[in-house]
Tab-separated table of C-alpha atoms in Angstrom:
chain	number	residue	atom	x	y	z
A	179	MET	CA	87.778	90.351	85.721
A	180	LYS	CA	89.848	87.494	87.136
A	181	VAL	CA	92.961	85.908	85.689
A	182	SER	CA	95.064	82.930	86.690
A	183	TYR	CA	98.485	83.271	88.253
A	184	ALA	CA	100.067	81.585	85.232
A	185	GLU	CA	98.327	83.938	82.808
A	186	LEU	CA	99.342	87.017	84.764
A	187	LYS	CA	102.972	85.931	85.120
A	188	ALA	CA	103.139	85.080	81.409
A	189	GLU	CA	101.971	88.591	80.503
A	190	PHE	CA	104.551	90.177	82.775
A	191	LYS	CA	107.314	88.030	81.307
A	192	ARG	CA	106.195	88.689	77.729
A	193	VAL	CA	106.453	92.441	78.256
A	194	LEU	CA	109.831	92.167	79.978
A	195	LEU	CA	111.311	89.981	77.246
A	196	SER	CA	110.006	92.381	74.610
A	197	ARG	CA	112.165	95.055	76.278
A	198	ASN	CA	115.238	92.829	75.777
A	199	MET	CA	115.526	91.847	79.428
A	200	ARG	CA	117.678	88.777	79.995
A	201	GLU	CA	115.514	85.656	80.259
A	202	ASP	CA	116.506	84.630	83.789
A	203	ILE	CA	116.002	88.164	85.114
A	204	ALA	CA	112.646	88.438	83.306
A	205	GLU	CA	111.537	85.152	84.873
A	206	GLU	CA	112.443	86.279	88.390
A	207	CYS	CA	110.960	89.751	87.941
A	208	ALA	CA	107.703	88.411	86.459
A	209	THR	CA	107.429	85.950	89.352
A	210	VAL	CA	107.801	88.670	91.993
A	211	PHE	CA	105.215	90.911	90.294
A	212	ALA	CA	102.796	87.976	90.005
A	213	ASP	CA	103.383	86.945	93.628
A	214	THR	CA	102.761	90.509	94.810
A	215	THR	CA	99.494	90.714	92.881
A	216	GLN	CA	98.301	87.281	94.011
A	217	ALA	CA	99.025	88.268	97.625
A	218	GLY	CA	96.475	91.068	97.269
A	219	ALA	CA	98.815	94.058	96.880
A	220	TYR	CA	97.285	95.049	93.530
A	221	SER	CA	98.371	98.675	93.801
A	222	HIS	CA	102.040	97.662	93.813
A	223	GLY	CA	101.716	94.587	91.612
A	224	VAL	CA	99.811	94.617	88.333
A	225	ASN	CA	98.641	98.226	88.719
A	226	ARG	CA	102.218	99.460	89.164
A	227	PHE	CA	103.735	97.381	86.366
A	228	PRO	CA	103.192	99.921	83.514
A	229	ARG	CA	105.021	102.541	85.593
A	230	PHE	CA	107.859	100.067	86.091
A	231	ILE	CA	108.081	99.559	82.326
A	232	GLN	CA	108.139	103.314	81.773
A	233	GLN	CA	111.124	103.665	84.099
A	234	LEU	CA	112.801	100.677	82.477
A	235	GLU	CA	112.442	102.289	79.046
A	236	ASN	CA	113.730	105.600	80.405
A	237	GLY	CA	116.903	103.945	81.678
A	238	ASP	CA	116.159	104.645	85.348
A	239	ILE	CA	116.209	100.890	85.998
A	240	ILE	CA	119.297	98.928	84.943
A	241	PRO	CA	118.174	95.261	84.802
A	242	GLU	CA	121.613	93.628	84.718
A	243	ALA	CA	123.138	95.804	87.460
A	244	VAL	CA	124.517	93.829	90.408
A	245	PRO	CA	124.340	95.309	93.945
A	246	THR	CA	127.692	95.547	95.705
A	247	LYS	CA	128.678	95.684	99.379
A	248	GLU	CA	130.515	98.939	100.062
A	249	LEU	CA	131.083	98.815	103.830
A	250	SER	CA	130.766	96.336	106.693
A	251	LEU	CA	130.617	97.217	110.401
A	252	GLY	CA	129.751	93.895	111.986
A	253	ALA	CA	125.972	93.787	112.154
A	254	ILE	CA	125.600	96.785	109.810
A	255	GLU	CA	126.371	96.726	106.103
A	256	GLN	CA	126.171	99.406	103.429
A	257	TRP	CA	125.292	98.383	99.858
A	258	ASP	CA	124.962	100.120	96.487
A	259	ALA	CA	122.139	98.900	94.239
A	260	HIS	CA	123.509	100.608	91.107
A	261	GLN	CA	119.876	101.159	90.027
A	262	ALA	CA	119.112	97.439	89.724
A	263	ILE	CA	115.508	96.203	89.647
A	264	GLY	CA	113.964	97.390	92.907
A	265	ASN	CA	111.928	94.416	94.064
A	266	LEU	CA	114.617	91.857	93.206
A	267	THR	CA	117.284	93.890	94.998
A	268	ALA	CA	115.114	94.401	98.083
A	269	LYS	CA	114.534	90.647	98.325
A	270	LYS	CA	118.307	90.075	98.235
A	271	MET	CA	118.938	92.742	100.865
A	272	MET	CA	116.464	91.248	103.341
A	273	ASP	CA	118.052	87.841	102.749
A	274	ARG	CA	121.410	89.428	103.557
A	275	ALA	CA	119.999	91.078	106.693
A	276	MET	CA	118.854	87.647	107.896
A	277	GLU	CA	122.284	86.148	107.177
A	278	ILE	CA	123.897	88.847	109.315
A	279	ALA	CA	121.285	88.354	112.048
A	280	SER	CA	122.081	84.633	112.165
A	281	GLN	CA	125.594	85.670	113.244
A	282	HIS	CA	124.959	88.746	115.371
A	283	GLY	CA	121.307	88.439	116.446
A	284	ILE	CA	120.452	91.509	114.379
A	285	GLY	CA	121.298	92.423	110.807
A	286	VAL	CA	121.033	95.893	109.272
A	287	VAL	CA	121.518	96.490	105.558
A	288	ALA	CA	121.393	100.054	104.261
A	289	LEU	CA	121.029	100.416	100.497
A	290	ARG	CA	121.667	103.404	98.242
A	291	ASN	CA	120.924	104.055	94.566
A	292	ALA	CA	117.908	101.749	94.755
A	293	ASN	CA	114.753	101.695	92.682
A	294	HIS	CA	111.138	101.474	93.849
A	295	TRP	CA	110.723	98.185	95.699
A	296	MET	CA	107.004	97.844	94.789
A	297	ARG	CA	105.309	96.143	97.785
A	298	GLY	CA	107.445	96.826	100.822
A	299	GLY	CA	105.468	94.314	102.857
A	300	SER	CA	106.933	91.487	100.788
A	301	TYR	CA	110.287	91.885	102.516
A	302	GLY	CA	108.950	92.065	106.050
A	303	TRP	CA	106.840	88.988	105.293
A	304	GLN	CA	109.935	87.291	103.846
A	305	ALA	CA	111.731	87.697	107.180
A	306	ALA	CA	108.759	86.725	109.346
A	307	GLU	CA	108.198	83.517	107.347
A	308	LYS	CA	111.690	82.441	108.435
A	309	GLY	CA	111.119	83.333	112.088
A	310	TYR	CA	112.743	86.761	112.139
A	311	ILE	CA	111.270	90.127	113.004
A	312	GLY	CA	111.516	92.074	109.754
A	313	ILE	CA	111.691	95.868	109.618
A	314	CYS	CA	112.313	97.914	106.491
A	315	TRP	CA	111.615	101.300	105.002
A	316	THR	CA	112.468	103.456	102.025
A	317	ASN	CA	112.589	107.125	101.267
A	318	ALA	CA	110.954	108.394	98.097
A	319	LEU	CA	110.255	111.291	95.784
A	320	ALA	CA	108.610	114.277	97.499
A	321	VAL	CA	104.923	113.635	96.826
A	322	MET	CA	103.357	114.862	100.079
A	323	PRO	CA	103.265	118.267	101.771
A	324	PRO	CA	104.849	118.376	105.235
A	325	TRP	CA	102.412	119.366	107.985
A	326	GLY	CA	101.560	123.032	107.648
A	327	ALA	CA	102.524	123.283	103.941
A	328	LYS	CA	100.780	123.053	100.565
A	329	GLU	CA	103.864	122.142	98.531
A	330	CYS	CA	105.231	118.584	98.335
A	331	ARG	CA	108.531	118.349	100.215
A	332	ILE	CA	108.416	114.892	101.885
A	333	GLY	CA	107.950	111.316	100.692
A	334	THR	CA	105.312	108.802	101.663
A	335	ASN	CA	108.307	106.732	102.893
A	336	PRO	CA	106.652	103.345	103.614
A	337	LEU	CA	107.535	101.557	106.863
A	338	ILE	CA	107.088	97.811	107.345
A	339	ILE	CA	107.252	95.833	110.602
A	340	ALA	CA	106.524	92.085	110.459
A	341	ILE	CA	106.296	89.657	113.398
A	342	PRO	CA	106.574	85.836	113.080
A	343	THR	CA	103.147	84.978	114.455
A	344	THR	CA	100.646	82.472	113.006
A	345	PRO	CA	99.363	83.995	110.790
A	346	ILE	CA	102.040	86.645	110.284
A	347	THR	CA	101.272	90.003	111.877
A	348	MET	CA	102.532	92.891	109.764
A	349	VAL	CA	102.171	96.641	109.517
A	350	ASP	CA	102.846	97.864	105.969
A	351	MET	CA	102.120	101.558	105.985
A	352	SER	CA	102.812	104.647	104.006
A	353	CYS	CA	103.413	107.818	106.017
A	354	SER	CA	100.355	109.183	104.215
A	355	MET	CA	96.811	108.072	105.004
A	356	TYR	CA	96.721	106.506	101.526
A	357	SER	CA	99.516	105.741	99.088
A	358	TYR	CA	99.014	106.886	95.514
A	359	GLY	CA	98.615	103.244	94.577
A	360	MET	CA	95.684	102.847	96.976
A	361	LEU	CA	94.141	106.088	95.723
A	362	GLU	CA	94.212	104.532	92.261
A	363	VAL	CA	92.573	101.349	93.567
A	364	HIS	CA	89.698	103.380	95.040
A	365	ARG	CA	89.345	105.538	91.931
A	366	LEU	CA	89.240	102.527	89.605
A	367	ALA	CA	86.587	100.961	91.854
A	368	GLY	CA	84.547	104.178	91.633
A	369	ARG	CA	84.477	104.770	95.360
A	370	GLN	CA	85.549	107.352	97.897
A	371	THR	CA	88.275	106.522	100.404
A	372	PHE	CA	87.057	105.253	103.777
A	373	VAL	CA	88.603	108.151	105.683
A	374	ASP	CA	89.987	111.521	104.580
A	375	ALA	CA	92.806	111.022	102.072
A	376	GLY	CA	94.025	114.582	101.552
A	377	PHE	CA	93.005	118.147	100.846
A	378	ASP	CA	91.040	119.599	97.935
A	379	ASP	CA	92.167	122.700	96.058
A	380	ASP	CA	90.557	124.933	98.696
A	381	GLY	CA	92.369	123.259	101.589
A	382	ASN	CA	89.384	121.233	102.800
A	383	LEU	CA	89.757	117.575	103.750
A	384	THR	CA	88.457	115.240	101.040
A	385	ARG	CA	87.844	111.552	100.417
A	386	ASP	CA	87.832	111.925	96.637
A	387	PRO	CA	90.844	109.925	95.372
A	388	ALA	CA	90.958	111.611	91.957
A	389	THR	CA	91.260	115.072	93.518
A	390	VAL	CA	94.209	114.053	95.688
A	391	GLU	CA	95.903	112.186	92.840
A	392	LYS	CA	95.706	115.367	90.774
A	393	ASN	CA	96.657	118.074	93.278
A	394	ARG	CA	99.098	115.847	95.249
A	395	ARG	CA	97.955	117.203	98.604
A	396	LEU	CA	98.109	113.886	100.474
A	397	LEU	CA	97.170	113.837	104.138
A	398	PRO	CA	99.986	112.528	106.375
A	399	MET	CA	98.787	109.678	108.591
A	400	GLY	CA	98.175	110.994	112.067
A	401	PHE	CA	98.473	114.547	110.703
A	402	TRP	CA	101.740	116.036	112.053
A	403	LYS	CA	102.855	112.637	113.381
A	404	GLY	CA	102.979	111.039	109.922
A	405	SER	CA	104.757	114.088	108.575
A	406	GLY	CA	107.374	113.866	111.318
A	407	LEU	CA	107.809	110.104	110.843
A	408	SER	CA	108.412	110.591	107.112
A	409	ILE	CA	111.150	113.130	107.815
A	410	VAL	CA	113.051	111.043	110.388
A	411	LEU	CA	112.829	107.855	108.281
A	412	ASP	CA	114.321	109.810	105.381
A	413	MET	CA	117.118	111.100	107.591
A	414	ILE	CA	118.027	107.657	108.944
A	415	ALA	CA	117.956	105.958	105.524
A	416	THR	CA	120.113	108.733	104.053
A	417	LEU	CA	122.691	108.523	106.851
A	418	LEU	CA	122.919	104.724	107.093
A	419	SER	CA	123.206	104.216	103.334
A	420	ASN	CA	125.262	107.346	102.583
A	421	GLY	CA	122.727	107.736	99.798
A	422	GLU	CA	120.269	110.259	98.435
A	423	SER	CA	117.626	111.977	100.559
A	424	THR	CA	114.089	112.774	99.459
A	425	ALA	CA	115.271	116.334	98.822
A	426	ALA	CA	118.162	115.130	96.626
A	427	VAL	CA	116.046	112.632	94.669
A	428	THR	CA	113.389	115.281	94.050
A	429	GLU	CA	115.706	118.134	93.128
A	430	ASP	CA	118.554	116.291	91.388
A	431	LYS	CA	116.784	113.472	89.500
A	432	ASP	CA	114.169	113.584	86.763
A	433	ASP	CA	112.103	110.772	88.331
A	434	GLU	CA	111.968	108.544	91.419
A	435	TYR	CA	115.173	106.505	91.362
A	436	CYS	CA	118.400	106.289	93.397
A	437	VAL	CA	116.371	106.167	96.628
A	438	SER	CA	117.742	104.955	99.975
A	439	GLN	CA	116.410	101.941	101.884
A	440	VAL	CA	116.984	100.108	105.177
A	441	PHE	CA	116.429	96.394	105.885
A	442	ILE	CA	116.579	95.025	109.442
A	443	ALA	CA	116.228	91.415	110.578
A	444	ILE	CA	116.176	90.378	114.240
A	445	GLU	CA	116.628	86.745	115.210
A	446	VAL	CA	114.081	85.952	117.903
A	447	ASP	CA	114.869	82.317	118.666
A	448	ARG	CA	118.073	83.016	120.595
A	449	LEU	CA	116.285	85.569	122.763
A	450	ILE	CA	113.313	83.457	123.809
A	451	ASP	CA	112.416	79.767	123.529
A	452	GLY	CA	109.835	78.775	120.939
A	453	ALA	CA	107.024	77.705	123.278
A	454	THR	CA	107.311	80.859	125.384
A	455	LYS	CA	107.468	83.039	122.280
A	456	ASP	CA	104.340	81.462	120.799
A	457	ALA	CA	102.423	81.724	124.072
A	458	LYS	CA	103.290	85.375	124.593
A	459	LEU	CA	102.395	86.314	121.017
A	460	GLN	CA	99.135	84.350	121.149
A	461	ARG	CA	98.129	86.093	124.375
A	462	ILE	CA	98.662	89.491	122.727
A	463	MET	CA	96.588	88.510	119.694
A	464	ASP	CA	93.803	86.950	121.779
A	465	TYR	CA	93.664	89.989	124.075
A	466	VAL	CA	93.274	92.307	121.087
A	467	LYS	CA	90.791	90.117	119.199
A	468	THR	CA	88.459	89.617	122.163
A	469	ALA	CA	87.888	93.338	122.735
A	470	GLU	CA	84.209	94.309	122.502
A	471	ARG	CA	83.462	95.179	118.894
A	472	ALA	CA	82.361	98.655	117.883
A	473	ASP	CA	80.297	96.984	115.151
A	474	PRO	CA	79.129	93.425	115.933
A	475	ASN	CA	79.506	92.485	112.255
A	476	VAL	CA	83.098	93.725	111.879
A	477	GLU	CA	85.973	91.787	113.429
A	478	VAL	CA	88.664	93.516	115.446
A	479	ARG	CA	91.575	93.994	113.068
A	480	LEU	CA	95.023	92.519	113.522
A	481	PRO	CA	97.413	94.032	110.965
A	482	GLY	CA	98.328	91.837	108.010
A	483	HIS	CA	96.121	88.890	108.975
A	484	GLU	CA	93.789	89.604	106.078
A	485	PHE	CA	96.480	88.721	103.545
A	486	THR	CA	96.399	85.034	104.444
A	487	ALA	CA	92.731	84.826	103.441
A	488	ILE	CA	93.219	87.020	100.352
A	489	LEU	CA	96.073	84.845	99.109
A	490	ALA	CA	94.085	81.639	99.614
A	491	ASP	CA	91.064	83.079	97.779
A	492	ASN	CA	93.161	84.345	94.876
A	493	LYS	CA	94.876	80.976	94.534
A	494	ALA	CA	91.541	79.171	94.527
A	495	ASN	CA	89.400	81.538	92.470
A	496	GLY	CA	91.745	83.635	90.351
A	497	ILE	CA	93.289	87.065	90.790
A	498	PRO	CA	91.050	90.141	90.382
A	499	VAL	CA	92.441	92.666	87.904
A	500	ASP	CA	90.698	95.863	86.864
A	501	ASP	CA	89.614	95.694	83.204
A	502	THR	CA	91.412	98.916	82.266
A	503	VAL	CA	94.608	97.760	83.986
A	504	TRP	CA	94.475	94.439	82.159
A	505	ALA	CA	93.920	96.164	78.834
A	506	LYS	CA	96.907	98.416	79.501
A	507	LEU	CA	99.079	95.433	80.391
A	508	LYS	CA	98.045	93.607	77.210
A	509	SER	CA	98.920	96.675	75.134
A	510	LEU	CA	102.473	96.989	76.456
């Protein structure tokens, strides 16, 4: 089914207000969830919203908490989220990283005691829209086995890198081949994943999303490389924020909260003039796009460029929402 942006946002806000969230916070939170869904990140927009409400009801999310700056070292700052709403806090932290970058050329904000930020790509995109290179990542609950193991000991730890091209070029990737949110998207659509997503109970690679959702044997992207990337991202976020590691969140908490995150903004315009920047970036994109296609009917992919078309289509024709997800939202 398809719903309008206004209808979707109204449902989000209705549910938030029914949980006694302050009206201005509910308005901002509903807007971010609706924007995320309209942008095409359904797995971390409308599909994720019931999980957000569960954590809100459990007290893992503290809606009126205000993040505080704990330490400043010039271009690097350390903040404490105090378990505030994840996506609203992340938006503020990338704004702060850009403010620092406007002074120092680069801004680094490390955040502890944060909640799930939903679509990480939103914050890279936020920076790139204003002409900055945006880089951010988060650690997470251990939901993936490290390479060579069967037991979950590492997080999917999403990494985002966004470049101010036209349209914006952005990598928004989990350290697993598929996030759990994307596994859900494929399962709800009744389809297999396009490449192997994890291992079945016998240790064989599988594309069945339901199997991997159940046994939690996600496949790290690039096999041992994705596993290694997850571990070092966790280490850096933990050190810079003086916050909790994946191990600490998994062993010491009863759910995924109090995670550690890093937001980096780099001001490009003082490093290179605008015309030169645009020409160099366009040459890179043209060089990639004009490569001979493996399939004549499938364009060469530039990361993130699809979201411009998805957003335009969703604005014009309505936002697709799975029927079961919509029914669940209406029942909250």
